[in-house]
mmCIF file of C-alpha atoms in Angstrom:
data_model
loop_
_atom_site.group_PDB
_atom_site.id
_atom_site.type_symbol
_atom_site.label_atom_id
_atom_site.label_comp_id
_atom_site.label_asym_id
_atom_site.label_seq_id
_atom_site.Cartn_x
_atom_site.Cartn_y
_atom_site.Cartn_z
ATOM 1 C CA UNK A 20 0.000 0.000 0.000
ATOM 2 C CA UNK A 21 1.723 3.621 -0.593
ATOM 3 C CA UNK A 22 1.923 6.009 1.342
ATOM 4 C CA UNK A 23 -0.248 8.644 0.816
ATOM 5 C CA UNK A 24 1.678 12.792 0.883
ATOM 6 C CA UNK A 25 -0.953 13.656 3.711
ATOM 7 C CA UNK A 26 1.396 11.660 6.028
ATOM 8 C CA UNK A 27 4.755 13.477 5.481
ATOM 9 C CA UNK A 28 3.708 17.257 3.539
ATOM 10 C CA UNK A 29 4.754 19.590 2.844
ATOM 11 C CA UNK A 30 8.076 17.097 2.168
ATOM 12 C CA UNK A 31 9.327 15.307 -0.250
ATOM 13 C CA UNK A 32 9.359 11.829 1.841
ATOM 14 C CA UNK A 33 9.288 10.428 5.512
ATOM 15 C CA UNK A 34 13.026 10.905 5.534
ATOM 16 C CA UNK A 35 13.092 14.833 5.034
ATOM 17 C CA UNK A 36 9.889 15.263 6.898
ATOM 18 C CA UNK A 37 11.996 13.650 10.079
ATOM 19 C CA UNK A 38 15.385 15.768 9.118
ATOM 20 C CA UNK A 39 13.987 19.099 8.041
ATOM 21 C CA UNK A 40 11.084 19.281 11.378
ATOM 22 C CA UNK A 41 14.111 18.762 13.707
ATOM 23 C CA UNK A 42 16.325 21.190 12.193
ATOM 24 C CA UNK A 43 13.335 23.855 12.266
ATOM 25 C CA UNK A 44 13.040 23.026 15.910
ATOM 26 C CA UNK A 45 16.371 22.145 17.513
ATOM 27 C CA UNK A 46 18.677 23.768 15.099
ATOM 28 C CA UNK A 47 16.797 27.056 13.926
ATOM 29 C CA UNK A 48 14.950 27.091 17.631
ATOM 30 C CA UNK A 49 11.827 27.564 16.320
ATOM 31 C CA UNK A 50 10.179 26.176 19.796
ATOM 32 C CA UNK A 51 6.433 27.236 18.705
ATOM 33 C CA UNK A 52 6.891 24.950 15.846
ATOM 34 C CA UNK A 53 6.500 22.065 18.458
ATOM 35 C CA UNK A 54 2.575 22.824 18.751
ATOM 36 C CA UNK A 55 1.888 21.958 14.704
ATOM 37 C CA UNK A 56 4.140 19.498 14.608
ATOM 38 C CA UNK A 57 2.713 17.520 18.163
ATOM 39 C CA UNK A 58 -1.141 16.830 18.688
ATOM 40 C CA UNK A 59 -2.103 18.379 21.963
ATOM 41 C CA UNK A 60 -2.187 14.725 23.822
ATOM 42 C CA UNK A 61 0.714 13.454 22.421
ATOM 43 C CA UNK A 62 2.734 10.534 24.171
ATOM 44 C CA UNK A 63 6.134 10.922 24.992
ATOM 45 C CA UNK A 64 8.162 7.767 26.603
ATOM 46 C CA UNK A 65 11.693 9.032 27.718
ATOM 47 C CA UNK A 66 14.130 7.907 30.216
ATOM 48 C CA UNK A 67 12.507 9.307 33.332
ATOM 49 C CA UNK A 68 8.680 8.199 32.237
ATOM 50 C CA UNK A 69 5.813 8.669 30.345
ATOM 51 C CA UNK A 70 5.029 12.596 29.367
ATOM 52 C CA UNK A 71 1.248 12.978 28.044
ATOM 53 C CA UNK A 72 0.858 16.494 26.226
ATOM 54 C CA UNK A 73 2.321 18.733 23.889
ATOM 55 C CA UNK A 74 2.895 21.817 26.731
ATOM 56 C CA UNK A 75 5.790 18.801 28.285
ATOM 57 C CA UNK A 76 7.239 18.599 25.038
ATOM 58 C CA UNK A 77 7.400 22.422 24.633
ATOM 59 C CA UNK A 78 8.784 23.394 28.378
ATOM 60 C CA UNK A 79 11.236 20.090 27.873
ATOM 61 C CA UNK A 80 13.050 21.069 24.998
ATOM 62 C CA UNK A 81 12.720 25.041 25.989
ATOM 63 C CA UNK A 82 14.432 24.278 29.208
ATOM 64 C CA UNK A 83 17.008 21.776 27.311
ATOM 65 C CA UNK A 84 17.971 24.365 24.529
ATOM 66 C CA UNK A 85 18.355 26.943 27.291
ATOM 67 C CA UNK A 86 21.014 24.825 29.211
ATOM 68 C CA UNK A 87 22.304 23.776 25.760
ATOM 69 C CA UNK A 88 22.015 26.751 23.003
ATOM 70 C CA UNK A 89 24.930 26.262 20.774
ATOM 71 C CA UNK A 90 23.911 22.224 20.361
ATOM 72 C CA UNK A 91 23.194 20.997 17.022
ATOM 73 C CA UNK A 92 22.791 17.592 16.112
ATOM 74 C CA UNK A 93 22.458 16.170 12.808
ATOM 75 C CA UNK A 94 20.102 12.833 10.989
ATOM 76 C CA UNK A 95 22.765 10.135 11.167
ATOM 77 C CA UNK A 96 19.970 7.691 9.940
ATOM 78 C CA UNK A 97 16.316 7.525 9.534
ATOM 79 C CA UNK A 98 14.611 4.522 9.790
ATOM 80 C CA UNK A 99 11.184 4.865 8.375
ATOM 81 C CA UNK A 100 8.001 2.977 7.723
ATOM 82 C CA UNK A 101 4.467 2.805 6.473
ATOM 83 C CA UNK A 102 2.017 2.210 9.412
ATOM 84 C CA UNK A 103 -1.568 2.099 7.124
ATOM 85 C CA UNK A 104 -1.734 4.691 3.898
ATOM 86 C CA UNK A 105 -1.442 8.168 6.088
ATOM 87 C CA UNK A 106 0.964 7.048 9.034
ATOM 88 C CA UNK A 107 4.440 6.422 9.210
ATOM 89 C CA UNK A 108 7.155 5.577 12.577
ATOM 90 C CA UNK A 109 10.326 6.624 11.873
ATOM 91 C CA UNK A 110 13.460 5.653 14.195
ATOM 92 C CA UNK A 111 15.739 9.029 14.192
ATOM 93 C CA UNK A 112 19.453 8.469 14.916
ATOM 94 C CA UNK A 113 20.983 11.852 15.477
ATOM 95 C CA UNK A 114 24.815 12.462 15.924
ATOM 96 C CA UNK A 115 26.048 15.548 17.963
ATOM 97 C CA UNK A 116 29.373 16.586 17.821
ATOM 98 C CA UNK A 117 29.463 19.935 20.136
ATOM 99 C CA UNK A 118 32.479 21.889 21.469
ATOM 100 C CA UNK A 119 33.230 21.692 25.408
ATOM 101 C CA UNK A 120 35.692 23.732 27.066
ATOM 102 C CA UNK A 121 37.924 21.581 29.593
ATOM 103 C CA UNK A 122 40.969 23.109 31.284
ATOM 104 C CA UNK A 123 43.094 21.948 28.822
ATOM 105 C CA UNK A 124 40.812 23.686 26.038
ATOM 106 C CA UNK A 125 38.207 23.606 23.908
ATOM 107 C CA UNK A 126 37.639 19.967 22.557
ATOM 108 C CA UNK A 127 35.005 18.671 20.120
ATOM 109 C CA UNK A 128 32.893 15.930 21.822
ATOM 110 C CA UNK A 129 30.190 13.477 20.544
ATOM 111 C CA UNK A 130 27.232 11.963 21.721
ATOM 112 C CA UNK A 131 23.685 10.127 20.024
ATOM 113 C CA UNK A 132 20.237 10.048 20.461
ATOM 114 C CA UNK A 133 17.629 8.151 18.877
ATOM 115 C CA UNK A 134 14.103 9.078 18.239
ATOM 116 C CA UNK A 135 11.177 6.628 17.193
ATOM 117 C CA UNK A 136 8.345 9.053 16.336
ATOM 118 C CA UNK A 137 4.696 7.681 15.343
ATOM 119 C CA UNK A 138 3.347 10.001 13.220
ATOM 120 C CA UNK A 139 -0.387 10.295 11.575
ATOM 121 C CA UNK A 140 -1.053 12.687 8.796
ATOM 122 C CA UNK A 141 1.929 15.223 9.775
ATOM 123 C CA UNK A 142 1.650 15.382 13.401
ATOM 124 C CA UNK A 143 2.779 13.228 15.691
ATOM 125 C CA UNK A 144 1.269 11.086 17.994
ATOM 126 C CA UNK A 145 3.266 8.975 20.145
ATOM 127 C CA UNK A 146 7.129 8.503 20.636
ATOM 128 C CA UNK A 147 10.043 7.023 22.487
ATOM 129 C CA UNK A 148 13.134 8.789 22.906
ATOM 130 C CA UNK A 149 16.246 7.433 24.164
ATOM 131 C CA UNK A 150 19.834 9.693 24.631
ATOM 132 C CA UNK A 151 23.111 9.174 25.422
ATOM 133 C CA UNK A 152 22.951 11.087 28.453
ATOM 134 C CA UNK A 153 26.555 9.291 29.535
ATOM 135 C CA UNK A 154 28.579 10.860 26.993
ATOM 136 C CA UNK A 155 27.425 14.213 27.516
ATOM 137 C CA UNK A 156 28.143 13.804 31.223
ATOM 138 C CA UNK A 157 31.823 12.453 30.298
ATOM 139 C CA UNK A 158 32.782 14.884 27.652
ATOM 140 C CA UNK A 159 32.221 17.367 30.481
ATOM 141 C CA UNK A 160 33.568 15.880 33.250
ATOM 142 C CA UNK A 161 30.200 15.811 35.489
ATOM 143 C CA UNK A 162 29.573 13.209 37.436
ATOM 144 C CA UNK A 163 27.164 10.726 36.680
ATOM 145 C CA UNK A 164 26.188 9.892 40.419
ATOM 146 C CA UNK A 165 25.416 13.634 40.953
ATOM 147 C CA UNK A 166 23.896 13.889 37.918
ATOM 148 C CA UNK A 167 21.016 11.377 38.179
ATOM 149 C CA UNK A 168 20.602 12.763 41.883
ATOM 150 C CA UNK A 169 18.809 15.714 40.582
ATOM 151 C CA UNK A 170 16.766 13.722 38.269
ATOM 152 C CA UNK A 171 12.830 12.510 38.716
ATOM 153 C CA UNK A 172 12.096 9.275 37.855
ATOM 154 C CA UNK A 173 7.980 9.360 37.322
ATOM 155 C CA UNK A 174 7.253 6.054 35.863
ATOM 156 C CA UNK A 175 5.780 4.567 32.683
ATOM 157 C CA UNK A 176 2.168 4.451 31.620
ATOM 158 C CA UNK A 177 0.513 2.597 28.616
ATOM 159 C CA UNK A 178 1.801 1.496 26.000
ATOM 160 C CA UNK A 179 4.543 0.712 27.461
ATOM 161 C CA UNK A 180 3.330 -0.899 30.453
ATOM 162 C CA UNK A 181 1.480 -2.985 28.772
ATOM 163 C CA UNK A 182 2.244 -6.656 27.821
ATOM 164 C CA UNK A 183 5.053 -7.255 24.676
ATOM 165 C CA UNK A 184 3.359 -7.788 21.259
ATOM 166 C CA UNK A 185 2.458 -11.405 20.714
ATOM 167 C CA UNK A 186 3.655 -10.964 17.319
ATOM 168 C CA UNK A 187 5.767 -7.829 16.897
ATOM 169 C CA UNK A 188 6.186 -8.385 12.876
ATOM 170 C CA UNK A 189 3.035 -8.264 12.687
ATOM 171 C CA UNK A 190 2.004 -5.293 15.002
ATOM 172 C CA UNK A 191 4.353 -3.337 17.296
ATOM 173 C CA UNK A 192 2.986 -0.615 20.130
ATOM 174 C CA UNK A 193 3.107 1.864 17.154
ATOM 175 C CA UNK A 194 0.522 -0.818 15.275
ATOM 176 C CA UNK A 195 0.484 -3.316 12.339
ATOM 177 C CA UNK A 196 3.361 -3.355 10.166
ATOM 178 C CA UNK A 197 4.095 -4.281 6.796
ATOM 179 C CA UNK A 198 5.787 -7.512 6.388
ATOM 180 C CA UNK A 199 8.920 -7.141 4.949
ATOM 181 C CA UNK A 200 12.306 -8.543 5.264
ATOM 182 C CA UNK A 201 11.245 -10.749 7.499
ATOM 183 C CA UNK A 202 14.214 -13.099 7.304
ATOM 184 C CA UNK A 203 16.437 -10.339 8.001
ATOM 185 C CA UNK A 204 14.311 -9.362 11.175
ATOM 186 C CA UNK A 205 13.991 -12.942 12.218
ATOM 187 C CA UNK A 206 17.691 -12.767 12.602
ATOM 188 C CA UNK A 207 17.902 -9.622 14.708
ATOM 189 C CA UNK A 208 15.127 -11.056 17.092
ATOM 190 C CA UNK A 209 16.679 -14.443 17.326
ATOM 191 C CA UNK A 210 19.872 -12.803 18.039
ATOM 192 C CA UNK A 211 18.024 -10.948 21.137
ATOM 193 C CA UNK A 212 16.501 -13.736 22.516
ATOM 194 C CA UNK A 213 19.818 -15.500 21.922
ATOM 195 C CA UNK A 214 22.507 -13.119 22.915
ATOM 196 C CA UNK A 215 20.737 -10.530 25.078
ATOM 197 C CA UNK A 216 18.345 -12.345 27.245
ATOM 198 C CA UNK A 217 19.260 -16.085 27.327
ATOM 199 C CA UNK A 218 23.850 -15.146 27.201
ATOM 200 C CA UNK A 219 24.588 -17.701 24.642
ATOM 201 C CA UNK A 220 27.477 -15.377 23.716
ATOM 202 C CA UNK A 221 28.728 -18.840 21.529
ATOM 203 C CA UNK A 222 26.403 -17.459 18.787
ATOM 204 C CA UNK A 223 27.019 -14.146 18.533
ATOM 205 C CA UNK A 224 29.519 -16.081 15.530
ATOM 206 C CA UNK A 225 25.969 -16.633 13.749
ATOM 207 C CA UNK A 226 24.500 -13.600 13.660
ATOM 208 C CA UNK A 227 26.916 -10.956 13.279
ATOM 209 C CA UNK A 228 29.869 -10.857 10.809
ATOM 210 C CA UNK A 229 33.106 -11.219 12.490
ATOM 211 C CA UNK A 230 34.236 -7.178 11.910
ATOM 212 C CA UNK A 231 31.140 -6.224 13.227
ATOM 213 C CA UNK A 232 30.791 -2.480 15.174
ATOM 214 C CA UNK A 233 28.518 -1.740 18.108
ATOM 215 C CA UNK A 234 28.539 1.953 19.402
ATOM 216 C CA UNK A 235 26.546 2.449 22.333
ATOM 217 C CA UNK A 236 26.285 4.783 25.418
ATOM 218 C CA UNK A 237 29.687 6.660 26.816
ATOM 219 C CA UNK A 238 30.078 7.208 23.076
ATOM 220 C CA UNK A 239 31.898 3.797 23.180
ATOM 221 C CA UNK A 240 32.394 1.760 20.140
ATOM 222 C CA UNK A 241 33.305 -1.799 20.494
ATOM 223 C CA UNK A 242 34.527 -3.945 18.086
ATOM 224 C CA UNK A 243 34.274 -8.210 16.814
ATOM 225 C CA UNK A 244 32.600 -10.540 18.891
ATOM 226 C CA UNK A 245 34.564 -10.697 21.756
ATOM 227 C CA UNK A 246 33.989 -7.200 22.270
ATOM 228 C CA UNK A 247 30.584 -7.022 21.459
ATOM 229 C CA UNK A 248 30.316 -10.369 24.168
ATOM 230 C CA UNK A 249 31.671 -8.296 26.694
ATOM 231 C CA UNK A 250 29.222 -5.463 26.414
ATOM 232 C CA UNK A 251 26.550 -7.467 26.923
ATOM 233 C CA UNK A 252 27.495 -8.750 30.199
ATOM 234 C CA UNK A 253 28.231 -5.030 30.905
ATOM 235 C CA UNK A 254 25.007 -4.280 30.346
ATOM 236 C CA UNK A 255 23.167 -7.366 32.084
ATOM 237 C CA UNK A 256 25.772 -7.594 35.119
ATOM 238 C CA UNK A 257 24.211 -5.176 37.915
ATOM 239 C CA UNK A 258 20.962 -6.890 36.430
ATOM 240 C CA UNK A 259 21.305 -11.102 36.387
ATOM 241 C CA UNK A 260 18.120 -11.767 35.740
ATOM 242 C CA UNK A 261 17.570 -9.045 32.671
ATOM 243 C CA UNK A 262 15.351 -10.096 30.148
ATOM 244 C CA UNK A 263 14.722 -8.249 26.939
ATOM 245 C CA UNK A 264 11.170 -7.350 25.572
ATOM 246 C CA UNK A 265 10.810 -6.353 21.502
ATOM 247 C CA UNK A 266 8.315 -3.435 21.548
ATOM 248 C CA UNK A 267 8.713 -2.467 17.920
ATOM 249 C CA UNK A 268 10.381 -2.933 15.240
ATOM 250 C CA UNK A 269 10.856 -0.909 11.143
ATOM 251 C CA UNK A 270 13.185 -1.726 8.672
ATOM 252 C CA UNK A 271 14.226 0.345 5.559
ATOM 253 C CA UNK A 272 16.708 -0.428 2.577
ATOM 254 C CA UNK A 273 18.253 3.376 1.485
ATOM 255 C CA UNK A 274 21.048 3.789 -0.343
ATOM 256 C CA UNK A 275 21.526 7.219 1.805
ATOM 257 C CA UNK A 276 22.331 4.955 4.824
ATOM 258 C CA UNK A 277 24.128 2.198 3.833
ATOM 259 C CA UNK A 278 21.630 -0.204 2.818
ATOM 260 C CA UNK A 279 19.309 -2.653 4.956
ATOM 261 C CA UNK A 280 18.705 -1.287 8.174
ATOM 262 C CA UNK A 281 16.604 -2.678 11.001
ATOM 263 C CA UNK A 282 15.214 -0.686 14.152
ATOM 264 C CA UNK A 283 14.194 -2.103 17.346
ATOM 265 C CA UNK A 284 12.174 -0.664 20.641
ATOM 266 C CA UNK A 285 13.487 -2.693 23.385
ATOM 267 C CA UNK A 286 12.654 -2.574 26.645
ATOM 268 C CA UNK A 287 14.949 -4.463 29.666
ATOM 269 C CA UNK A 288 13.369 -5.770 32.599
ATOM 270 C CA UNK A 289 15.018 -6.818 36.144
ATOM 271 C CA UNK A 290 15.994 -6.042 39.704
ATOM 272 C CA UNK A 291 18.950 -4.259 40.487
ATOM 273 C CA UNK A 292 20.424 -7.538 42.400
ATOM 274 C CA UNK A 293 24.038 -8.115 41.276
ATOM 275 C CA UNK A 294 27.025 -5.784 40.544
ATOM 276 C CA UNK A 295 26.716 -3.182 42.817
ATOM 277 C CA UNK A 296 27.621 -0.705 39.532
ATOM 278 C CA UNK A 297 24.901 2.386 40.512
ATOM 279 C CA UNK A 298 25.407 2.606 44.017
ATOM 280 C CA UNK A 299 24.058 0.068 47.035
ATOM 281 C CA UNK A 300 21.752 -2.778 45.719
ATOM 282 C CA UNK A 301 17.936 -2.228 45.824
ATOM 283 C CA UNK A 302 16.525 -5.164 44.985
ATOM 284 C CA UNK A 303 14.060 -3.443 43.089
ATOM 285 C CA UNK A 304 12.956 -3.698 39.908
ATOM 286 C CA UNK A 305 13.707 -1.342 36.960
ATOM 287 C CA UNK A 306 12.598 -0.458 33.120
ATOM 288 C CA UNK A 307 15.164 0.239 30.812
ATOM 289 C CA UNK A 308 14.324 1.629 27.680
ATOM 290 C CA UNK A 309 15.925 1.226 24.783
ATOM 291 C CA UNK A 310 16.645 1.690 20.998
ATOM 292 C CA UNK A 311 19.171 -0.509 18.294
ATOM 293 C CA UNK A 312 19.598 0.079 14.873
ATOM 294 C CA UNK A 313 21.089 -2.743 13.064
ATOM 295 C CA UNK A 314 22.687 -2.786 9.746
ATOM 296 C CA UNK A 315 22.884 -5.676 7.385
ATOM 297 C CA UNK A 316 25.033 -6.947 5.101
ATOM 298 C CA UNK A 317 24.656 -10.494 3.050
ATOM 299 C CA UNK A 318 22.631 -11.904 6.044
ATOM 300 C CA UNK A 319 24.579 -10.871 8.674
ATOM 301 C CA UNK A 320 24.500 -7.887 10.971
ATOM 302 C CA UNK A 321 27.345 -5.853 10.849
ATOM 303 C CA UNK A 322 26.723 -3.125 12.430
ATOM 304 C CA UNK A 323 24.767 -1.853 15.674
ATOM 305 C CA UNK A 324 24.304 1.338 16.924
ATOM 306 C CA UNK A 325 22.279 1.162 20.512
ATOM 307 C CA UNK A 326 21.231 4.071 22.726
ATOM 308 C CA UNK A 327 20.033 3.971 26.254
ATOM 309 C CA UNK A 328 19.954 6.582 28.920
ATOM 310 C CA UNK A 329 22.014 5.366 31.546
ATOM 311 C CA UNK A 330 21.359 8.647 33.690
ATOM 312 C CA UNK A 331 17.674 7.959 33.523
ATOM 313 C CA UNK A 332 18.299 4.297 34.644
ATOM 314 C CA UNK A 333 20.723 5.437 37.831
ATOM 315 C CA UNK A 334 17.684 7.976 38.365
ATOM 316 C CA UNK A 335 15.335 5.333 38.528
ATOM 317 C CA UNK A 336 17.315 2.961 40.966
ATOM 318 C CA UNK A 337 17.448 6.139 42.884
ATOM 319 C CA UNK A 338 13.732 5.981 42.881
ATOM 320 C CA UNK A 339 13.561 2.485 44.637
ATOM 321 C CA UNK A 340 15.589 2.946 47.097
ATOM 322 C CA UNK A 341 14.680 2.800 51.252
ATOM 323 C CA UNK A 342 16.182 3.122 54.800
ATOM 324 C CA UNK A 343 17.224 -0.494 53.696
ATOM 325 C CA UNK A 344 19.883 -2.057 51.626
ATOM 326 C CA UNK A 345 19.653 -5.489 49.727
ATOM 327 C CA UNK A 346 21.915 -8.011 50.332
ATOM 328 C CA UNK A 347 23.460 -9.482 47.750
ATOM 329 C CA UNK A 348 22.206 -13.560 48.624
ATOM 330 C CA UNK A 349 23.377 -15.866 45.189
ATOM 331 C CA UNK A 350 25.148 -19.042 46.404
ATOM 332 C CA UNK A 351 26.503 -20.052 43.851
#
């Protein structure tokens, strides 16, 4: 079915709709812009909860740009598909790369956030943004600790508290899907349910090819299995009994980008019961939400880039925790 123009005017496609909208907002701070390009109950999932409104999204990213005014970040990938004739999600992978000053100078640093955006006949509708708060913390030499301190965690609300799509080819939280390149995306969820949530790190060999990248939060980059092994126990090991829910997923094949490309809304659930990396154990449960684009290559994945906001996740522990402190009890 195409996609009709109400869904993306007055662009030429999805893919400058998504670039051009952001620049007129976060790069020509045109902050009014947010309330015709958001429908007044708009959903927002971030890293601190569930925002319902377009007035959130407008005193968000006012106070953000205030704190942040020379920042410009730039479409390092749009992942976008048809959702019905007049809808489209795209997933939004922008790359800063913003001058800091440090005492021994200015210095360009980096960081990444990605965006999946619902949108219905030009406006959107409900989203999920993740960012690489980490990096931005590092490049500046804040600390992390401190900085989560001052954050809020709220909580989520529907969708995403909601049970994980029976079928997420079919329909994700953003809704039904086409069905395409479904051998490629039976890969990348296999590889989830393999790698990420059940540690058979033996077959990351299967999946991936063996120069494969993964950038992720700190504005790391790992390289080859091994290393790409290792940051998934990194991420799992203050969490032993993570598992990984598939909330969405939208692929798209552009030359622009490189080729195949595959998107995935992930969510991690378990209780902060292992290594004691975010301060004293809670025992509590968290949320983590998260975002991966994967790229493809002659039926392997070769490259992943994956965003989470680790400040929002040491914000939520902070959340949980009480007058007292969980033991750590494994025997084994």
């Amino acid at each position: 079915m195409a996609l009709d123009e109400v869904a993306y005017r007055p662009y030429a496609d999805p893919d400058a709709f998504i670039r051009e909208v952001t620049d007129l907002i976060w790069v020509d701070k045109d902050i009014s812009h947010i309330y015709d390009n958001y429908e007044p109950d708009s959903i927002v999932h971030g890293p601190f909860g569930t925002a319902i409104g377009v007035e959130q999204v407008v005193q968000g990213s006012t106070m953000r740009m205030a704190t942040d005014f020379d920042h410009v970040g730039q479409a390092e990938d749009v992942i976008w598909e048809a959702r019905g004739d007049d809808a489209f999600l795209s997933s939004h992978l922008v790359f800063a790369s913003d001058p800091v000053d440090t005492p021994n100078g200015r210095r360009i640093t980096s960081s990444r956030t990605i965006a999946n955006c619902l949108y219905r006949r030009g406006r959107m509708v409900e989203e999920w943004v993740v960012r690489d708060e980490l990096a931005k913390c590092l490049n500046r030499g804040l600390d992390p600790d401190e900085v989560a301190r001052r954050q809020k965690f709220v909580g989520y609300q529907p969708s995403l508290t909601d049970d994980p799509p029976a079928d997420v080819l079919a329909a994700g939280d953003s809704g039904p899907r086409p069905d395409e390149y479904r051998g490629e995306c039976e890969l990348v969820l296999e590889m989830i349910d393999s790698v990420w949530s059940r540690r058979n790190l033996n077959t990351i060999k299967d999946f991936f090819d063996r120069d494969l990248f993964l950038h992720t939060v700190g504005d790391a980059t790992l390289i080859r299995p091994r290393g790409y092994g290792q940051a998934t126990l990194d991420l799992v090991s203050a969490f032993p009994d993570a598992t990984f829910e598939v909330r969405d997923v939208q692929t798209n094949n552009g030359v622009r980008y490189g080729g195949l490309r595959i998107a995935v809304l992930w969510k991690m659930r378990g209780s902060y019961t292992g290594i004691a990396k975010f301060g004293p154990l809670t025992g509590a449960p968290i949320d983590l939400l998260g975002i991966s684009q994967f790229q493809l290559h002659e039926g392997r994945i070769v490259r992943e880039m994956r965003v989470y906001d680790e400040i929002g996740l040491r914000a939520q522990i902070n959340a949980t925790r009480g007058d007292l402190v969980h033991e750590f009890d494994n025997l084994y």
